[in-house]
PDB file of N, CA and C in Angstrom:
ATOM      1  N   ARG A   1     100.873 122.041 107.539  1.00  0.00           N
ATOM      2  CA  ARG A   1     102.063 122.141 106.725  1.00  0.00           C
ATOM      3  C   ARG A   1     103.153 121.256 107.287  1.00  0.00           C
ATOM      4  N   HIS A   2     104.062 120.909 106.417  1.00  0.00           N
ATOM      5  CA  HIS A   2     105.201 120.118 106.851  1.00  0.00           C
ATOM      6  C   HIS A   2     105.922 120.868 107.973  1.00  0.00           C
ATOM      7  N   GLY A   3     106.217 120.180 109.056  1.00  0.00           N
ATOM      8  CA  GLY A   3     106.933 120.784 110.169  1.00  0.00           C
ATOM      9  C   GLY A   3     106.047 121.359 111.257  1.00  0.00           C
ATOM     10  N   ASP A   4     104.724 121.390 111.051  1.00  0.00           N
ATOM     11  CA  ASP A   4     103.829 121.869 112.099  1.00  0.00           C
ATOM     12  C   ASP A   4     103.919 120.967 113.318  1.00  0.00           C
ATOM     13  N   VAL A   5     103.673 121.540 114.479  1.00  0.00           N
ATOM     14  CA  VAL A   5     103.601 120.785 115.724  1.00  0.00           C
ATOM     15  C   VAL A   5     102.129 120.546 116.017  1.00  0.00           C
ATOM     16  N   LEU A   6     101.768 119.299 116.314  1.00  0.00           N
ATOM     17  CA  LEU A   6     100.371 118.938 116.547  1.00  0.00           C
ATOM     18  C   LEU A   6     100.147 118.508 117.984  1.00  0.00           C
ATOM     19  N   LEU A   7      99.022 118.896 118.541  1.00  0.00           N
ATOM     20  CA  LEU A   7      98.550 118.361 119.809  1.00  0.00           C
ATOM     21  C   LEU A   7      97.382 117.446 119.466  1.00  0.00           C
ATOM     22  N   VAL A   8      97.518 116.168 119.787  1.00  0.00           N
ATOM     23  CA  VAL A   8      96.547 115.152 119.382  1.00  0.00           C
ATOM     24  C   VAL A   8      95.889 114.555 120.618  1.00  0.00           C
ATOM     25  N   ASP A   9      94.568 114.560 120.643  1.00  0.00           N
ATOM     26  CA  ASP A   9      93.807 113.926 121.713  1.00  0.00           C
ATOM     27  C   ASP A   9      93.637 112.457 121.354  1.00  0.00           C
ATOM     28  N   THR A  10      94.434 111.606 121.969  1.00  0.00           N
ATOM     29  CA  THR A  10      94.413 110.172 121.640  1.00  0.00           C
ATOM     30  C   THR A  10      93.252 109.428 122.298  1.00  0.00           C
ATOM     31  N   SER A  11      92.461 110.119 123.125  1.00  0.00           N
ATOM     32  CA  SER A  11      91.285 109.459 123.706  1.00  0.00           C
ATOM     33  C   SER A  11      90.128 109.419 122.706  1.00  0.00           C
ATOM     34  N   ILE A  12      90.231 110.191 121.627  1.00  0.00           N
ATOM     35  CA  ILE A  12      89.182 110.216 120.599  1.00  0.00           C
ATOM     36  C   ILE A  12      89.488 109.141 119.566  1.00  0.00           C
ATOM     37  N   ASP A  13      88.589 108.173 119.448  1.00  0.00           N
ATOM     38  CA  ASP A  13      88.815 107.050 118.531  1.00  0.00           C
ATOM     39  C   ASP A  13      87.654 106.854 117.562  1.00  0.00           C
ATOM     40  N   HIS A  14      86.872 107.919 117.355  1.00  0.00           N
ATOM     41  CA  HIS A  14      85.759 107.861 116.409  1.00  0.00           C
ATOM     42  C   HIS A  14      85.754 109.141 115.574  1.00  0.00           C
ATOM     43  N   ILE A  15      85.103 109.096 114.450  1.00  0.00           N
ATOM     44  CA  ILE A  15      85.088 110.212 113.510  1.00  0.00           C
ATOM     45  C   ILE A  15      83.964 111.189 113.848  1.00  0.00           C
ATOM     46  N   LYS A  16      84.337 112.459 113.983  1.00  0.00           N
ATOM     47  CA  LYS A  16      83.378 113.549 114.032  1.00  0.00           C
ATOM     48  C   LYS A  16      83.596 114.300 112.732  1.00  0.00           C
ATOM     49  N   ASP A  17      82.546 114.503 111.973  1.00  0.00           N
ATOM     50  CA  ASP A  17      82.671 115.032 110.619  1.00  0.00           C
ATOM     51  C   ASP A  17      83.525 116.284 110.535  1.00  0.00           C
ATOM     52  N   ASN A  18      84.371 116.317 109.519  1.00  0.00           N
ATOM     53  CA  ASN A  18      85.174 117.464 109.113  1.00  0.00           C
ATOM     54  C   ASN A  18      86.174 117.940 110.175  1.00  0.00           C
ATOM     55  N   ALA A  19      86.688 117.026 110.955  1.00  0.00           N
ATOM     56  CA  ALA A  19      87.771 117.346 111.883  1.00  0.00           C
ATOM     57  C   ALA A  19      89.051 116.732 111.327  1.00  0.00           C
ATOM     58  N   ILE A  20      90.188 117.124 111.897  1.00  0.00           N
ATOM     59  CA  ILE A  20      91.464 116.602 111.435  1.00  0.00           C
ATOM     60  C   ILE A  20      91.909 115.490 112.380  1.00  0.00           C
ATOM     61  N   TYR A  21      92.291 114.360 111.790  1.00  0.00           N
ATOM     62  CA  TYR A  21      92.636 113.174 112.557  1.00  0.00           C
ATOM     63  C   TYR A  21      94.008 112.645 112.177  1.00  0.00           C
ATOM     64  N   VAL A  22      94.601 111.936 113.124  1.00  0.00           N
ATOM     65  CA  VAL A  22      95.780 111.126 112.842  1.00  0.00           C
ATOM     66  C   VAL A  22      95.245 109.716 112.626  1.00  0.00           C
ATOM     67  N   LEU A  23      95.523 109.170 111.452  1.00  0.00           N
ATOM     68  CA  LEU A  23      95.008 107.865 111.052  1.00  0.00           C
ATOM     69  C   LEU A  23      96.174 106.933 110.768  1.00  0.00           C
ATOM     70  N   THR A  24      95.997 105.665 111.070  1.00  0.00           N
ATOM     71  CA  THR A  24      96.973 104.668 110.651  1.00  0.00           C
ATOM     72  C   THR A  24      96.259 103.624 109.815  1.00  0.00           C
ATOM     73  N   TRP A  25      96.988 103.149 108.796  1.00  0.00           N
ATOM     74  CA  TRP A  25      96.443 102.141 107.901  1.00  0.00           C
ATOM     75  C   TRP A  25      97.618 101.471 107.208  1.00  0.00           C
ATOM     76  N   ASP A  26      97.678 100.168 107.328  1.00  0.00           N
ATOM     77  CA  ASP A  26      98.694  99.383 106.641  1.00  0.00           C
ATOM     78  C   ASP A  26     100.105  99.918 106.923  1.00  0.00           C
ATOM     79  N   ASN A  27     100.415 100.112 108.209  1.00  0.00           N
ATOM     80  CA  ASN A  27     101.724 100.593 108.669  1.00  0.00           C
ATOM     81  C   ASN A  27     102.081 101.994 108.163  1.00  0.00           C
ATOM     82  N   SER A  28     101.089 102.774 107.769  1.00  0.00           N
ATOM     83  CA  SER A  28     101.315 104.165 107.360  1.00  0.00           C
ATOM     84  C   SER A  28     100.539 105.086 108.291  1.00  0.00           C
ATOM     85  N   VAL A  29     101.062 106.295 108.474  1.00  0.00           N
ATOM     86  CA  VAL A  29     100.419 107.300 109.317  1.00  0.00           C
ATOM     87  C   VAL A  29     100.036 108.485 108.438  1.00  0.00           C
ATOM     88  N   PHE A  30      98.809 108.969 108.610  1.00  0.00           N
ATOM     89  CA  PHE A  30      98.287 110.089 107.837  1.00  0.00           C
ATOM     90  C   PHE A  30      97.695 111.128 108.777  1.00  0.00           C
ATOM     91  N   VAL A  31      97.779 112.382 108.406  1.00  0.00           N
ATOM     92  CA  VAL A  31      97.058 113.459 109.083  1.00  0.00           C
ATOM     93  C   VAL A  31      96.145 114.059 108.027  1.00  0.00           C
ATOM     94  N   LYS A  32      94.846 113.846 108.207  1.00  0.00           N
ATOM     95  CA  LYS A  32      93.874 114.244 107.181  1.00  0.00           C
ATOM     96  C   LYS A  32      92.607 114.785 107.824  1.00  0.00           C
ATOM     97  N   ARG A  33      91.953 115.673 107.104  1.00  0.00           N
ATOM     98  CA  ARG A  33      90.594 116.080 107.466  1.00  0.00           C
ATOM     99  C   ARG A  33      89.682 114.956 106.964  1.00  0.00           C
ATOM    100  N   VAL A  34      88.739 114.534 107.786  1.00  0.00           N
ATOM    101  CA  VAL A  34      87.894 113.389 107.432  1.00  0.00           C
ATOM    102  C   VAL A  34      86.441 113.834 107.315  1.00  0.00           C
ATOM    103  N   HIS A  35      85.849 113.516 106.175  1.00  0.00           N
ATOM    104  CA  HIS A  35      84.436 113.776 105.929  1.00  0.00           C
ATOM    105  C   HIS A  35      83.721 112.430 105.881  1.00  0.00           C
ATOM    106  N   LYS A  36      82.818 112.227 106.811  1.00  0.00           N
ATOM    107  CA  LYS A  36      82.072 110.964 106.896  1.00  0.00           C
ATOM    108  C   LYS A  36      80.818 111.068 106.031  1.00  0.00           C
ATOM    109  N   ARG A  37      80.606 110.050 105.222  1.00  0.00           N
ATOM    110  CA  ARG A  37      79.439 110.026 104.337  1.00  0.00           C
ATOM    111  C   ARG A  37      78.354 109.122 104.908  1.00  0.00           C
ATOM    112  N   ILE A  38      77.138 109.353 104.476  1.00  0.00           N
ATOM    113  CA  ILE A  38      75.989 108.635 105.008  1.00  0.00           C
ATOM    114  C   ILE A  38      76.049 107.134 104.722  1.00  0.00           C
ATOM    115  N   ASN A  39      76.717 106.723 103.631  1.00  0.00           N
ATOM    116  CA  ASN A  39      76.798 105.299 103.285  1.00  0.00           C
ATOM    117  C   ASN A  39      77.935 104.577 104.007  1.00  0.00           C
ATOM    118  N   GLY A  40      78.601 105.266 104.934  1.00  0.00           N
ATOM    119  CA  GLY A  40      79.665 104.637 105.705  1.00  0.00           C
ATOM    120  C   GLY A  40      81.049 104.827 105.128  1.00  0.00           C
ATOM    121  N   SER A  41      81.128 105.366 103.928  1.00  0.00           N
ATOM    122  CA  SER A  41      82.438 105.633 103.341  1.00  0.00           C
ATOM    123  C   SER A  41      82.991 106.937 103.911  1.00  0.00           C
ATOM    124  N   LEU A  42      84.255 107.180 103.650  1.00  0.00           N
ATOM    125  CA  LEU A  42      84.925 108.383 104.139  1.00  0.00           C
ATOM    126  C   LEU A  42      85.622 109.084 102.986  1.00  0.00           C
ATOM    127  N   GLN A  43      85.758 110.380 103.113  1.00  0.00           N
ATOM    128  CA  GLN A  43      86.606 111.129 102.203  1.00  0.00           C
ATOM    129  C   GLN A  43      87.726 111.719 103.051  1.00  0.00           C
ATOM    130  N   LEU A  44      88.977 111.407 102.671  1.00  0.00           N
ATOM    131  CA  LEU A  44      90.146 111.935 103.352  1.00  0.00           C
ATOM    132  C   LEU A  44      90.636 113.133 102.558  1.00  0.00           C
ATOM    133  N   ILE A  45      90.702 114.277 103.229  1.00  0.00           N
ATOM    134  CA  ILE A  45      91.024 115.531 102.569  1.00  0.00           C
ATOM    135  C   ILE A  45      92.288 116.107 103.180  1.00  0.00           C
ATOM    136  N   SER A  46      93.241 116.435 102.324  1.00  0.00           N
ATOM    137  CA  SER A  46      94.457 117.096 102.768  1.00  0.00           C
ATOM    138  C   SER A  46      94.257 118.592 102.663  1.00  0.00           C
ATOM    139  N   ASP A  47      94.690 119.329 103.674  1.00  0.00           N
ATOM    140  CA  ASP A  47      94.641 120.782 103.582  1.00  0.00           C
ATOM    141  C   ASP A  47      95.695 121.299 102.605  1.00  0.00           C
ATOM    142  N   ASN A  48      96.627 120.441 102.236  1.00  0.00           N
ATOM    143  CA  ASN A  48      97.625 120.761 101.217  1.00  0.00           C
ATOM    144  C   ASN A  48      97.007 120.439  99.860  1.00  0.00           C
ATOM    145  N   THR A  49      96.809 121.449  99.028  1.00  0.00           N
ATOM    146  CA  THR A  49      96.121 121.262  97.750  1.00  0.00           C
ATOM    147  C   THR A  49      96.917 120.441  96.741  1.00  0.00           C
ATOM    148  N   LEU A  50      98.165 120.117  97.049  1.00  0.00           N
ATOM    149  CA  LEU A  50      98.942 119.239  96.166  1.00  0.00           C
ATOM    150  C   LEU A  50      98.425 117.802  96.206  1.00  0.00           C
ATOM    151  N   TYR A  51      97.682 117.471  97.251  1.00  0.00           N
ATOM    152  CA  TYR A  51      97.160 116.113  97.417  1.00  0.00           C
ATOM    153  C   TYR A  51      95.648 116.129  97.238  1.00  0.00           C
ATOM    154  N   PRO A  52      95.134 115.418  96.235  1.00  0.00           N
ATOM    155  CA  PRO A  52      93.677 115.406  96.009  1.00  0.00           C
ATOM    156  C   PRO A  52      92.967 114.587  97.095  1.00  0.00           C
ATOM    157  N   PRO A  53      91.680 114.846  97.310  1.00  0.00           N
ATOM    158  CA  PRO A  53      90.899 114.045  98.262  1.00  0.00           C
ATOM    159  C   PRO A  53      90.889 112.577  97.840  1.00  0.00           C
ATOM    160  N   GLU A  54      90.819 111.711  98.833  1.00  0.00           N
ATOM    161  CA  GLU A  54      90.750 110.267  98.578  1.00  0.00           C
ATOM    162  C   GLU A  54      89.441 109.733  99.131  1.00  0.00           C
ATOM    163  N   ASP A  55      88.749 108.944  98.333  1.00  0.00           N
ATOM    164  CA  ASP A  55      87.530 108.290  98.780  1.00  0.00           C
ATOM    165  C   ASP A  55      87.872 106.905  99.299  1.00  0.00           C
ATOM    166  N   ILE A  56      87.367 106.603 100.488  1.00  0.00           N
ATOM    167  CA  ILE A  56      87.625 105.322 101.141  1.00  0.00           C
ATOM    168  C   ILE A  56      86.289 104.602 101.295  1.00  0.00           C
ATOM    169  N   THR A  57      86.194 103.405 100.757  1.00  0.00           N
ATOM    170  CA  THR A  57      84.952 102.631 100.865  1.00  0.00           C
ATOM    171  C   THR A  57      84.683 102.260 102.318  1.00  0.00           C
ATOM    172  N   LYS A  58      83.447 101.878 102.605  1.00  0.00           N
ATOM    173  CA  LYS A  58      83.093 101.457 103.965  1.00  0.00           C
ATOM    174  C   LYS A  58      83.958 100.292 104.405  1.00  0.00           C
ATOM    175  N   ALA A  59      84.177  99.329 103.520  1.00  0.00           N
ATOM    176  CA  ALA A  59      85.001  98.166 103.873  1.00  0.00           C
ATOM    177  C   ALA A  59      86.427  98.592 104.229  1.00  0.00           C
ATOM    178  N   ASP A  60      86.997  99.489 103.429  1.00  0.00           N
ATOM    179  CA  ASP A  60      88.342  99.972 103.728  1.00  0.00           C
ATOM    180  C   ASP A  60      88.343 100.884 104.949  1.00  0.00           C
ATOM    181  N   ALA A  61      87.273 101.661 105.130  1.00  0.00           N
ATOM    182  CA  ALA A  61      87.174 102.552 106.285  1.00  0.00           C
ATOM    183  C   ALA A  61      87.199 101.758 107.584  1.00  0.00           C
ATOM    184  N   ASP A  62      86.636 100.566 107.548  1.00  0.00           N
ATOM    185  CA  ASP A  62      86.643  99.712 108.742  1.00  0.00           C
ATOM    186  C   ASP A  62      88.052  99.272 109.110  1.00  0.00           C
ATOM    187  N   GLN A  63      88.987  99.367 108.166  1.00  0.00           N
ATOM    188  CA  GLN A  63      90.382  98.965 108.410  1.00  0.00           C
ATOM    189  C   GLN A  63      91.242 100.129 108.930  1.00  0.00           C
ATOM    190  N   LEU A  64      90.718 101.351 108.861  1.00  0.00           N
ATOM    191  CA  LEU A  64      91.444 102.511 109.387  1.00  0.00           C
ATOM    192  C   LEU A  64      91.445 102.501 110.903  1.00  0.00           C
ATOM    193  N   HIS A  65      92.537 102.909 111.485  1.00  0.00           N
ATOM    194  CA  HIS A  65      92.597 103.081 112.932  1.00  0.00           C
ATOM    195  C   HIS A  65      92.700 104.572 113.230  1.00  0.00           C
ATOM    196  N   ILE A  66      91.815 105.057 114.082  1.00  0.00           N
ATOM    197  CA  ILE A  66      91.842 106.457 114.482  1.00  0.00           C
ATOM    198  C   ILE A  66      92.789 106.567 115.678  1.00  0.00           C
ATOM    199  N   ALA A  67      93.953 107.181 115.459  1.00  0.00           N
ATOM    200  CA  ALA A  67      94.937 107.327 116.534  1.00  0.00           C
ATOM    201  C   ALA A  67      94.606 108.519 117.418  1.00  0.00           C
ATOM    202  N   GLY A  68      93.821 109.477 116.903  1.00  0.00           N
ATOM    203  CA  GLY A  68      93.424 110.638 117.690  1.00  0.00           C
ATOM    204  C   GLY A  68      92.978 111.774 116.799  1.00  0.00           C
ATOM    205  N   ARG A  69      92.456 112.822 117.447  1.00  0.00           N
ATOM    206  CA  ARG A  69      91.996 114.007 116.716  1.00  0.00           C
ATOM    207  C   ARG A  69      92.928 115.171 117.040  1.00  0.00           C
ATOM    208  N   VAL A  70      93.296 115.901 116.011  1.00  0.00           N
ATOM    209  CA  VAL A  70      94.148 117.075 116.197  1.00  0.00           C
ATOM    210  C   VAL A  70      93.304 118.170 116.846  1.00  0.00           C
ATOM    211  N   VAL A  71      93.748 118.654 118.010  1.00  0.00           N
ATOM    212  CA  VAL A  71      92.991 119.683 118.727  1.00  0.00           C
ATOM    213  C   VAL A  71      93.704 121.032 118.709  1.00  0.00           C
ATOM    214  N   TRP A  72      94.969 121.036 118.274  1.00  0.00           N
ATOM    215  CA  TRP A  72      95.734 122.283 118.185  1.00  0.00           C
ATOM    216  C   TRP A  72      96.926 122.036 117.288  1.00  0.00           C
ATOM    217  N   TYR A  73      97.367 123.082 116.598  1.00  0.00           N
ATOM    218  CA  TYR A  73      98.621 122.976 115.864  1.00  0.00           C
ATOM    219  C   TYR A  73      99.381 124.290 115.982  1.00  0.00           C
ATOM    220  N   GLY A  74     100.686 124.184 115.934  1.00  0.00           N
ATOM    221  CA  GLY A  74     101.556 125.353 115.964  1.00  0.00           C
ATOM    222  C   GLY A  74     102.436 125.358 114.741  1.00  0.00           C
ATOM    223  N   ARG A  75     102.715 126.552 114.263  1.00  0.00           N
ATOM    224  CA  ARG A  75     103.482 126.689 113.036  1.00  0.00           C
ATOM    225  C   ARG A  75     104.652 127.634 113.286  1.00  0.00           C
ATOM    226  N   PHE A  76     105.829 127.183 112.893  1.00  0.00           N
ATOM    227  CA  PHE A  76     107.018 128.023 112.958  1.00  0.00           C
ATOM    228  C   PHE A  76     107.248 128.638 111.583  1.00  0.00           C
ATOM    229  N   THR A  77     107.478 129.922 111.534  1.00  0.00           N
ATOM    230  CA  THR A  77     107.699 130.555 110.239  1.00  0.00           C
ATOM    231  C   THR A  77     109.121 131.022 110.100  1.00  0.00           C
TER     232      THR A  77
END
């Protein structure tokens, strides 16, 4: 959720299926759950249902930079 505090392991620079990652692409930063497909493409999934999943082709996936994997989050209510 907006405002959550994230602990990100920046030593992780590869995709492990269905984990949450901090991604950079074209000077933008995203926090998304990533589903890796067998053909090399990726599906970026937001836990916020207001944002639909995005399919990323293998060619575009090669342009993504994995900044790290989210290993913990905290939420203030």
